[in-house]
Amino acid sequence: MAVLLSFQNIAYALLTLVGYIVVKTIYRLYFHPLAKIPGPKLAAVTTLYNAYYDICMPGLIKHLPAMHEKYGPIIRTQPNEVHVSNLEDYNQLFKVGSRFDRIWHDNPFLSGSLQSKETLPETKARKEFLSSFFSKAAILKVEPYLHRQKLTQFLDTLQQSAAANGGQGSVVDFFLGFRCLTADTIMDYCFQQDLNALAEPEFQSNTVNAFIQGFDLALVATYFPKTFGILSKIIFSLPEHVRAKHFAPLYGFQMMQRLASERVEFVMEHPNESNSKIPTMFDLMLRPDEKKGQVTPSKSDMVAEGCLMIAAGTDTTANVLGLTLWHVTQNPEIERRLAEELKRNIPDRDTILDSGRLEQEGFEYMRAVVKESLRLAYGVPGRILRKVPKEGATFNGQFVPGGTTITSGIYLQNTSPTTFPNPFTFDPTRWLCDPETYNIRERQMQSFSRGSRSCIGINLAYATLHLTVAHFFRRFEVQTTGYTTEWDMDWNDRFVPVPNGRIKGLVRVRAE
């Protein structure tokens, strides 16, 4: 009798569960406030639709163009989420003073950073601390001590590779090389702490390799934040050698956190010992401007800010450099024109110009190459989440109720066929156009996003890109054919674009 009752209870529980799922499915399909917004039925029912494309496939963002083509400029991508594709809608979400708050999925490494600030006042308050630190004037001031030093070290290392085999050159892993350059640069600039990644043989920096693997967990942390947080705490309790060997992606995040924490503690304990020529960003955060209502962030917030700068400043810029190398070396006419411009304006190939000079007359084609690389590197390509205010909002004539998650992203804007004909073709000349057309394309391209929450590191990124591209291609030529394939360069969305393989090439000194 007891066994029979037990089976009955199980049956009732299963029937209740099935009934709940059926009722919830019917509600989401036909009675939910978003029921009239078009999109795949499965996406309207469950978040697993998105998770499948993001975690098991290259990324939902790559599937969205086909969805928009089928369903229109506004589509339902989750039970309580819609995605918009038009630039006008994107601008409504991300313009200065936007009333759409950020939606933040808790992350144990970045919570407390600028990235985690949900409301506009919170974002503005934190950004005021950091804006002067990342201004163009501040970057030009420290360039002789930072960019030139790191760039020279990088170029000298490549010079040794080019001189190998009797001057016939050797194969270099530029995927790692560019990341070592950007990691050393961001660590020195923000922390006054040299990672020494560029000094590692063949750019095999354990720290940079750990950073790279950390991005593999980015989307898992987004979809399963609580589980990710719990597992992180358990794994962090294990011995370091176990974490490094068996949990490399999490170990990468923890290394970022440890580096940031050590530097914050040092600055807090030794407030007057920083190099006056290059103060760290933590020095500035510990000296708030009370007239502006600034308040010193907590130690944990500063550590999170440090983690954000490492993560954001290392991979995105390195991605652009890798993409530039690939497209330039795969297009002889582009490489010829770029090399001629650089030779004409940098007669001595060992000369290092400052980034301010590279923004002046004479380097138009080089800047166009960088611009086109930025367009096709996508920055952070995936969906950027915002919350519709309680009064609701209208997109493309479609009312979206308050509380809805609404998303858009860089990938669709940067590949708009209307603004960028043949959008997946690498064509620097599209930026050598009349001012009106240039401004239209500039407004369409969102590599650094827009508005109050745009990328705070834009000036540092441009300085690094212009300096590296100009002096790298002035001094070296690289053969990527035979060492790197189209498949290697194709990417998966893991918060940042993560390529299938690594860009490698045979490096030689460019003939005068």
Short mmCIF file of C-alpha atoms in Angstrom, two decimals, residues 46-385:
data_model
loop_
_atom_site.label_atom_id
_atom_site.label_comp_id
_atom_site.label_asym_id
_atom_site.label_seq_id
_atom_site.Cartn_x
_atom_site.Cartn_y
_atom_site.Cartn_z
CA THR A 46 12.63 29.13 -22.99
CA THR A 47 16.00 30.80 -22.46
CA LEU A 48 17.64 27.56 -23.60
CA TYR A 49 17.23 28.73 -27.21
CA ASN A 50 19.74 31.53 -26.61
CA ALA A 51 21.96 29.37 -24.42
CA TYR A 52 22.25 26.74 -27.15
CA TYR A 53 23.54 29.22 -29.73
CA ASP A 54 25.80 31.04 -27.26
CA ILE A 55 27.36 28.06 -25.48
CA CYS A 56 27.17 25.20 -27.99
CA MET A 57 27.48 27.21 -31.22
CA PRO A 58 29.67 30.19 -32.28
CA GLY A 59 27.18 32.57 -30.69
CA LEU A 60 23.59 33.79 -30.94
CA ILE A 61 24.91 37.06 -32.33
CA LYS A 62 25.90 35.27 -35.55
CA HIS A 63 22.39 33.81 -35.84
CA LEU A 64 20.61 37.12 -35.24
CA PRO A 65 21.00 38.53 -38.79
CA ALA A 66 19.04 35.57 -40.20
CA MET A 67 16.41 35.99 -37.48
CA HIS A 68 15.99 39.68 -38.24
CA GLU A 69 15.80 38.98 -41.96
CA LYS A 70 12.97 36.53 -41.30
CA TYR A 71 11.05 38.34 -38.55
CA GLY A 72 11.88 42.04 -38.93
CA PRO A 73 13.84 44.75 -37.07
CA ILE A 74 12.42 43.86 -33.63
CA ILE A 75 12.30 40.23 -32.53
CA ARG A 76 11.65 38.25 -29.38
CA THR A 77 14.76 36.29 -28.42
CA GLN A 78 13.78 35.09 -24.92
CA PRO A 79 10.52 34.91 -22.95
CA ASN A 80 11.16 38.41 -21.57
CA GLU A 81 13.73 39.74 -24.01
CA VAL A 82 13.62 41.45 -27.39
CA HIS A 83 16.40 42.44 -29.76
CA VAL A 84 16.43 45.46 -32.07
CA SER A 85 18.64 45.86 -35.13
CA ASN A 86 18.11 49.40 -36.47
CA LEU A 87 20.63 52.14 -35.73
CA GLU A 88 17.82 54.45 -34.60
CA ASP A 89 16.75 51.92 -31.98
CA TYR A 90 20.35 51.29 -30.96
CA ASN A 91 20.83 55.02 -30.44
CA GLN A 92 17.68 55.23 -28.34
CA LEU A 93 19.16 52.61 -26.02
CA PHE A 94 22.70 53.94 -25.78
CA LYS A 95 22.55 57.70 -26.34
CA VAL A 96 23.86 60.14 -23.74
CA GLY A 97 21.29 60.39 -20.96
CA SER A 98 19.54 57.16 -21.97
CA ARG A 99 16.73 56.16 -19.62
CA PHE A 100 17.41 52.46 -20.19
CA ASP A 101 19.37 51.05 -17.25
CA ARG A 102 22.04 48.40 -17.69
CA ILE A 103 21.17 44.83 -16.72
CA TRP A 104 24.05 43.23 -14.85
CA HIS A 105 24.48 39.49 -14.34
CA ASP A 106 26.49 39.08 -11.16
CA ASN A 107 30.12 38.14 -11.72
CA PRO A 108 32.43 37.49 -8.75
CA PHE A 109 35.35 39.18 -10.53
CA LEU A 110 33.74 42.31 -11.99
CA SER A 111 30.97 43.17 -9.52
CA GLY A 112 31.68 46.67 -8.24
CA SER A 113 33.44 47.79 -11.42
CA LEU A 114 32.25 50.40 -13.90
CA GLN A 115 30.83 47.56 -16.01
CA SER A 116 28.48 46.53 -13.18
CA LYS A 117 26.93 49.96 -12.59
CA GLU A 118 23.30 49.63 -13.65
CA THR A 119 21.95 53.17 -13.42
CA LEU A 120 23.19 56.25 -15.24
CA PRO A 121 24.06 58.23 -12.06
CA GLU A 122 26.18 55.32 -10.79
CA THR A 123 27.95 55.04 -14.12
CA LYS A 124 28.56 58.79 -14.32
CA ALA A 125 29.98 58.95 -10.80
CA ARG A 126 32.49 56.16 -11.43
CA LYS A 127 33.38 57.38 -14.90
CA GLU A 128 34.30 60.82 -13.53
CA PHE A 129 37.03 59.15 -11.49
CA LEU A 130 38.52 57.46 -14.53
CA SER A 131 37.88 59.82 -17.46
CA SER A 132 40.89 62.07 -16.82
CA PHE A 133 43.12 59.01 -16.44
CA PHE A 134 42.15 57.78 -19.91
CA SER A 135 42.07 61.19 -21.62
CA LYS A 136 44.12 61.79 -24.76
CA ALA A 137 46.26 64.35 -22.94
CA ALA A 138 47.08 61.89 -20.15
CA ILE A 139 48.05 59.18 -22.63
CA LEU A 140 50.30 61.50 -24.66
CA LYS A 141 51.99 62.60 -21.43
CA VAL A 142 53.08 59.09 -20.46
CA GLU A 143 53.68 57.78 -23.98
CA PRO A 144 57.49 58.22 -23.88
CA TYR A 145 57.68 56.15 -20.69
CA LEU A 146 55.12 53.53 -21.63
CA HIS A 147 54.04 52.98 -25.22
CA ARG A 148 57.44 53.56 -26.77
CA GLN A 149 59.15 51.34 -24.23
CA LYS A 150 56.74 48.43 -24.69
CA LEU A 151 56.48 48.85 -28.44
CA THR A 152 60.27 48.99 -28.79
CA GLN A 153 60.59 45.81 -26.71
CA PHE A 154 58.00 44.08 -28.91
CA LEU A 155 59.64 45.21 -32.16
CA ASP A 156 63.12 44.26 -30.93
CA THR A 157 61.88 40.77 -30.06
CA LEU A 158 60.44 40.41 -33.56
CA GLN A 159 63.73 41.71 -34.99
CA GLN A 160 65.47 38.73 -33.41
CA SER A 161 62.91 36.37 -34.94
CA ALA A 162 63.34 38.02 -38.34
CA ALA A 163 67.13 37.62 -38.12
CA ALA A 164 66.87 33.88 -37.49
CA ASN A 165 67.89 31.29 -40.07
CA GLY A 166 70.39 33.56 -41.75
CA GLY A 167 67.90 36.38 -42.13
CA GLN A 168 65.22 34.13 -43.62
CA GLY A 169 63.02 34.75 -40.60
CA SER A 170 61.07 32.46 -38.30
CA VAL A 171 57.45 31.71 -37.49
CA VAL A 172 55.88 33.82 -34.73
CA ASP A 173 52.64 33.25 -32.83
CA PHE A 174 51.17 36.73 -33.18
CA PHE A 175 48.03 35.73 -31.32
CA LEU A 176 50.19 35.50 -28.21
CA GLY A 177 52.59 38.26 -29.20
CA PHE A 178 49.91 40.92 -29.55
CA ARG A 179 48.32 39.85 -26.26
CA CYS A 180 51.63 40.07 -24.46
CA LEU A 181 52.05 43.59 -25.85
CA THR A 182 48.58 44.76 -24.81
CA ALA A 183 48.74 43.02 -21.41
CA ASP A 184 52.09 44.62 -20.57
CA THR A 185 50.80 48.00 -21.76
CA ILE A 186 47.57 47.96 -19.75
CA MET A 187 49.31 46.63 -16.63
CA ASP A 188 51.99 49.30 -16.79
CA TYR A 189 49.53 52.08 -17.60
CA CYS A 190 46.86 51.26 -15.01
CA PHE A 191 48.92 49.56 -12.29
CA GLN A 192 52.53 50.76 -12.76
CA GLN A 193 53.36 47.08 -12.60
CA ASP A 194 55.26 45.30 -15.36
CA LEU A 195 53.85 41.89 -16.21
CA ASN A 196 56.98 41.13 -18.28
CA ALA A 197 54.94 39.05 -20.71
CA LEU A 198 56.96 40.36 -23.66
CA ALA A 199 60.13 38.99 -22.08
CA GLU A 200 58.86 35.40 -22.12
CA PRO A 201 60.42 33.15 -24.80
CA GLU A 202 58.13 32.89 -27.84
CA PHE A 203 55.63 35.06 -25.93
CA GLN A 204 54.66 32.02 -23.83
CA SER A 205 53.49 33.95 -20.78
CA ASN A 206 51.66 31.73 -18.29
CA THR A 207 49.74 34.74 -17.03
CA VAL A 208 48.58 35.82 -20.48
CA ASN A 209 47.66 32.24 -21.37
CA ALA A 210 45.56 32.10 -18.21
CA PHE A 211 43.85 35.39 -19.16
CA ILE A 212 43.00 33.95 -22.59
CA GLN A 213 41.41 30.82 -21.14
CA GLY A 214 39.34 32.90 -18.75
CA PHE A 215 37.13 34.11 -21.60
CA ASP A 216 35.91 30.54 -22.18
CA LEU A 217 33.76 30.93 -19.07
CA ALA A 218 32.34 34.37 -19.80
CA LEU A 219 29.03 33.23 -21.31
CA VAL A 220 28.61 30.37 -18.84
CA ALA A 221 28.89 32.95 -16.06
CA THR A 222 26.24 35.05 -17.82
CA TYR A 223 23.67 32.26 -18.15
CA PHE A 224 24.33 30.56 -14.82
CA PRO A 225 25.62 33.34 -12.53
CA LYS A 226 24.64 31.79 -9.19
CA THR A 227 26.01 28.36 -10.09
CA PHE A 228 29.16 30.00 -11.43
CA GLY A 229 29.61 31.95 -8.20
CA ILE A 230 29.19 28.87 -5.99
CA LEU A 231 31.52 26.72 -8.09
CA SER A 232 34.09 29.51 -8.16
CA LYS A 233 34.24 29.60 -4.36
CA ILE A 234 34.63 25.83 -4.17
CA ILE A 235 37.35 25.73 -6.80
CA PHE A 236 39.21 28.68 -5.26
CA SER A 237 39.53 26.67 -2.03
CA LEU A 238 41.65 24.07 -3.85
CA PRO A 239 45.47 24.22 -3.94
CA GLU A 240 46.85 26.59 -6.58
CA HIS A 241 48.58 23.87 -8.62
CA VAL A 242 45.26 21.98 -8.86
CA ARG A 243 43.43 25.11 -10.01
CA ALA A 244 46.10 25.93 -12.58
CA LYS A 245 46.11 22.41 -14.03
CA HIS A 246 42.45 21.40 -13.96
CA PHE A 247 40.50 24.68 -13.84
CA ALA A 248 42.57 26.93 -16.09
CA PRO A 249 39.75 29.29 -17.20
CA LEU A 250 38.76 30.10 -13.61
CA TYR A 251 42.40 30.31 -12.66
CA GLY A 252 42.83 32.97 -15.33
CA PHE A 253 40.13 35.12 -13.77
CA GLN A 254 41.64 34.60 -10.33
CA MET A 255 45.06 35.68 -11.54
CA MET A 256 43.54 38.95 -12.78
CA GLN A 257 41.91 39.41 -9.39
CA ARG A 258 45.13 38.67 -7.51
CA LEU A 259 47.20 41.09 -9.60
CA ALA A 260 44.64 43.85 -9.09
CA SER A 261 44.29 43.11 -5.37
CA GLU A 262 48.04 43.20 -4.75
CA ARG A 263 48.36 46.54 -6.49
CA VAL A 264 45.40 48.09 -4.68
CA GLU A 265 46.82 46.99 -1.33
CA PHE A 266 50.24 48.45 -2.19
CA VAL A 267 48.81 51.81 -3.25
CA MET A 268 46.61 52.01 -0.15
CA GLU A 269 49.55 51.19 2.14
CA HIS A 270 52.05 53.42 0.29
CA PRO A 271 50.01 56.39 -1.00
CA ASN A 272 53.04 58.57 -1.75
CA GLU A 273 55.28 56.04 -3.48
CA SER A 274 53.73 55.97 -6.95
CA ASN A 275 55.71 57.32 -9.87
CA SER A 276 54.56 60.93 -10.19
CA LYS A 277 54.98 60.76 -13.97
CA ILE A 278 52.55 57.86 -14.26
CA PRO A 279 50.10 57.70 -11.34
CA THR A 280 48.03 54.54 -11.22
CA MET A 281 44.29 54.70 -11.64
CA PHE A 282 44.05 53.62 -8.00
CA ASP A 283 45.97 56.74 -6.94
CA LEU A 284 43.27 58.85 -8.57
CA MET A 285 40.46 56.82 -7.03
CA LEU A 286 41.99 57.31 -3.58
CA ARG A 287 41.98 61.09 -4.10
CA PRO A 288 38.30 61.92 -4.73
CA ASP A 289 37.21 65.42 -5.65
CA GLU A 290 34.80 66.26 -2.86
CA LYS A 291 33.57 69.34 -4.76
CA LYS A 292 32.19 66.97 -7.40
CA GLY A 293 30.65 64.73 -4.76
CA GLN A 294 33.11 61.92 -5.46
CA VAL A 295 33.56 59.20 -2.86
CA THR A 296 36.48 56.81 -2.57
CA PRO A 297 35.40 53.38 -3.81
CA SER A 298 35.78 50.36 -1.56
CA LYS A 299 38.82 48.14 -1.89
CA SER A 300 36.70 45.40 -3.51
CA ASP A 301 35.36 47.90 -6.05
CA MET A 302 38.87 49.01 -6.96
CA VAL A 303 39.99 45.39 -7.36
CA ALA A 304 37.00 44.76 -9.64
CA GLU A 305 37.91 47.87 -11.63
CA GLY A 306 41.42 46.52 -12.03
CA CYS A 307 40.09 43.17 -13.28
CA LEU A 308 37.89 44.99 -15.79
CA MET A 309 40.81 47.00 -17.16
CA ILE A 310 42.94 43.87 -17.62
CA ALA A 311 40.12 41.94 -19.31
CA ALA A 312 38.93 44.81 -21.49
CA GLY A 313 42.33 46.23 -22.36
CA THR A 314 44.16 43.05 -23.25
CA ASP A 315 42.04 40.99 -25.60
CA THR A 316 39.98 43.51 -27.57
CA THR A 317 42.97 45.55 -28.76
CA ALA A 318 44.99 42.39 -29.50
CA ASN A 319 42.07 41.09 -31.58
CA VAL A 320 42.18 44.22 -33.74
CA LEU A 321 45.94 43.87 -34.25
CA GLY A 322 45.59 40.21 -35.23
CA LEU A 323 42.80 41.00 -37.66
CA THR A 324 44.86 43.82 -39.17
CA LEU A 325 47.82 41.52 -39.71
CA TRP A 326 45.62 38.89 -41.36
CA HIS A 327 43.83 41.19 -43.79
CA VAL A 328 46.88 43.26 -44.72
CA THR A 329 49.00 40.19 -45.46
CA GLN A 330 46.18 38.55 -47.42
CA ASN A 331 45.71 41.60 -49.67
CA PRO A 332 48.91 42.53 -51.57
CA GLU A 333 47.53 45.86 -52.81
CA ILE A 334 46.54 46.91 -49.29
CA GLU A 335 49.98 45.92 -47.96
CA ARG A 336 51.77 47.72 -50.81
CA ARG A 337 49.85 50.96 -50.29
CA LEU A 338 50.29 50.84 -46.50
CA ALA A 339 54.02 50.11 -46.75
CA GLU A 340 54.56 52.95 -49.24
CA GLU A 341 52.76 55.47 -47.02
CA LEU A 342 54.75 54.40 -43.97
CA LYS A 343 58.09 54.47 -45.80
CA ARG A 344 57.33 57.93 -47.19
CA ASN A 345 56.50 59.35 -43.76
CA ILE A 346 58.90 57.32 -41.59
CA PRO A 347 62.13 57.34 -43.66
CA ASP A 348 64.14 55.70 -40.87
CA ARG A 349 62.27 52.52 -40.05
CA ASP A 350 63.80 52.40 -36.55
CA THR A 351 62.25 55.76 -35.64
CA ILE A 352 59.29 55.65 -33.23
CA LEU A 353 56.86 58.53 -33.73
CA ASP A 354 54.35 59.55 -31.10
CA SER A 355 50.67 58.79 -31.58
CA GLY A 356 49.85 62.48 -31.97
CA ARG A 357 51.99 62.65 -35.11
CA LEU A 358 50.29 59.54 -36.50
CA GLU A 359 46.95 61.32 -36.29
CA GLN A 360 48.17 64.10 -38.57
CA GLU A 361 48.53 64.45 -42.34
CA GLY A 362 50.45 61.71 -44.10
CA PHE A 363 49.05 58.68 -42.31
CA GLU A 364 45.50 58.66 -43.71
CA TYR A 365 45.70 55.16 -45.17
CA MET A 366 47.22 53.68 -42.01
CA ARG A 367 44.38 55.16 -39.96
CA ALA A 368 41.86 53.82 -42.49
CA VAL A 369 43.36 50.34 -42.10
CA VAL A 370 42.99 50.58 -38.32
CA LYS A 371 39.43 51.89 -38.65
CA GLU A 372 38.41 49.03 -40.92
CA SER A 373 40.02 46.52 -38.56
CA LEU A 374 38.09 48.01 -35.66
CA ARG A 375 34.87 47.67 -37.64
CA LEU A 376 35.42 43.98 -38.35
CA ALA A 377 36.89 43.09 -34.94
CA TYR A 378 33.54 44.05 -33.31
CA GLY A 379 34.95 44.83 -29.83
CA VAL A 380 32.37 43.11 -27.63
CA PRO A 381 30.06 41.74 -30.35
CA GLY A 382 27.24 40.17 -28.35
CA ARG A 383 23.93 41.45 -27.07
CA ILE A 384 24.20 44.44 -24.72
CA LEU A 385 21.37 44.23 -22.20
#
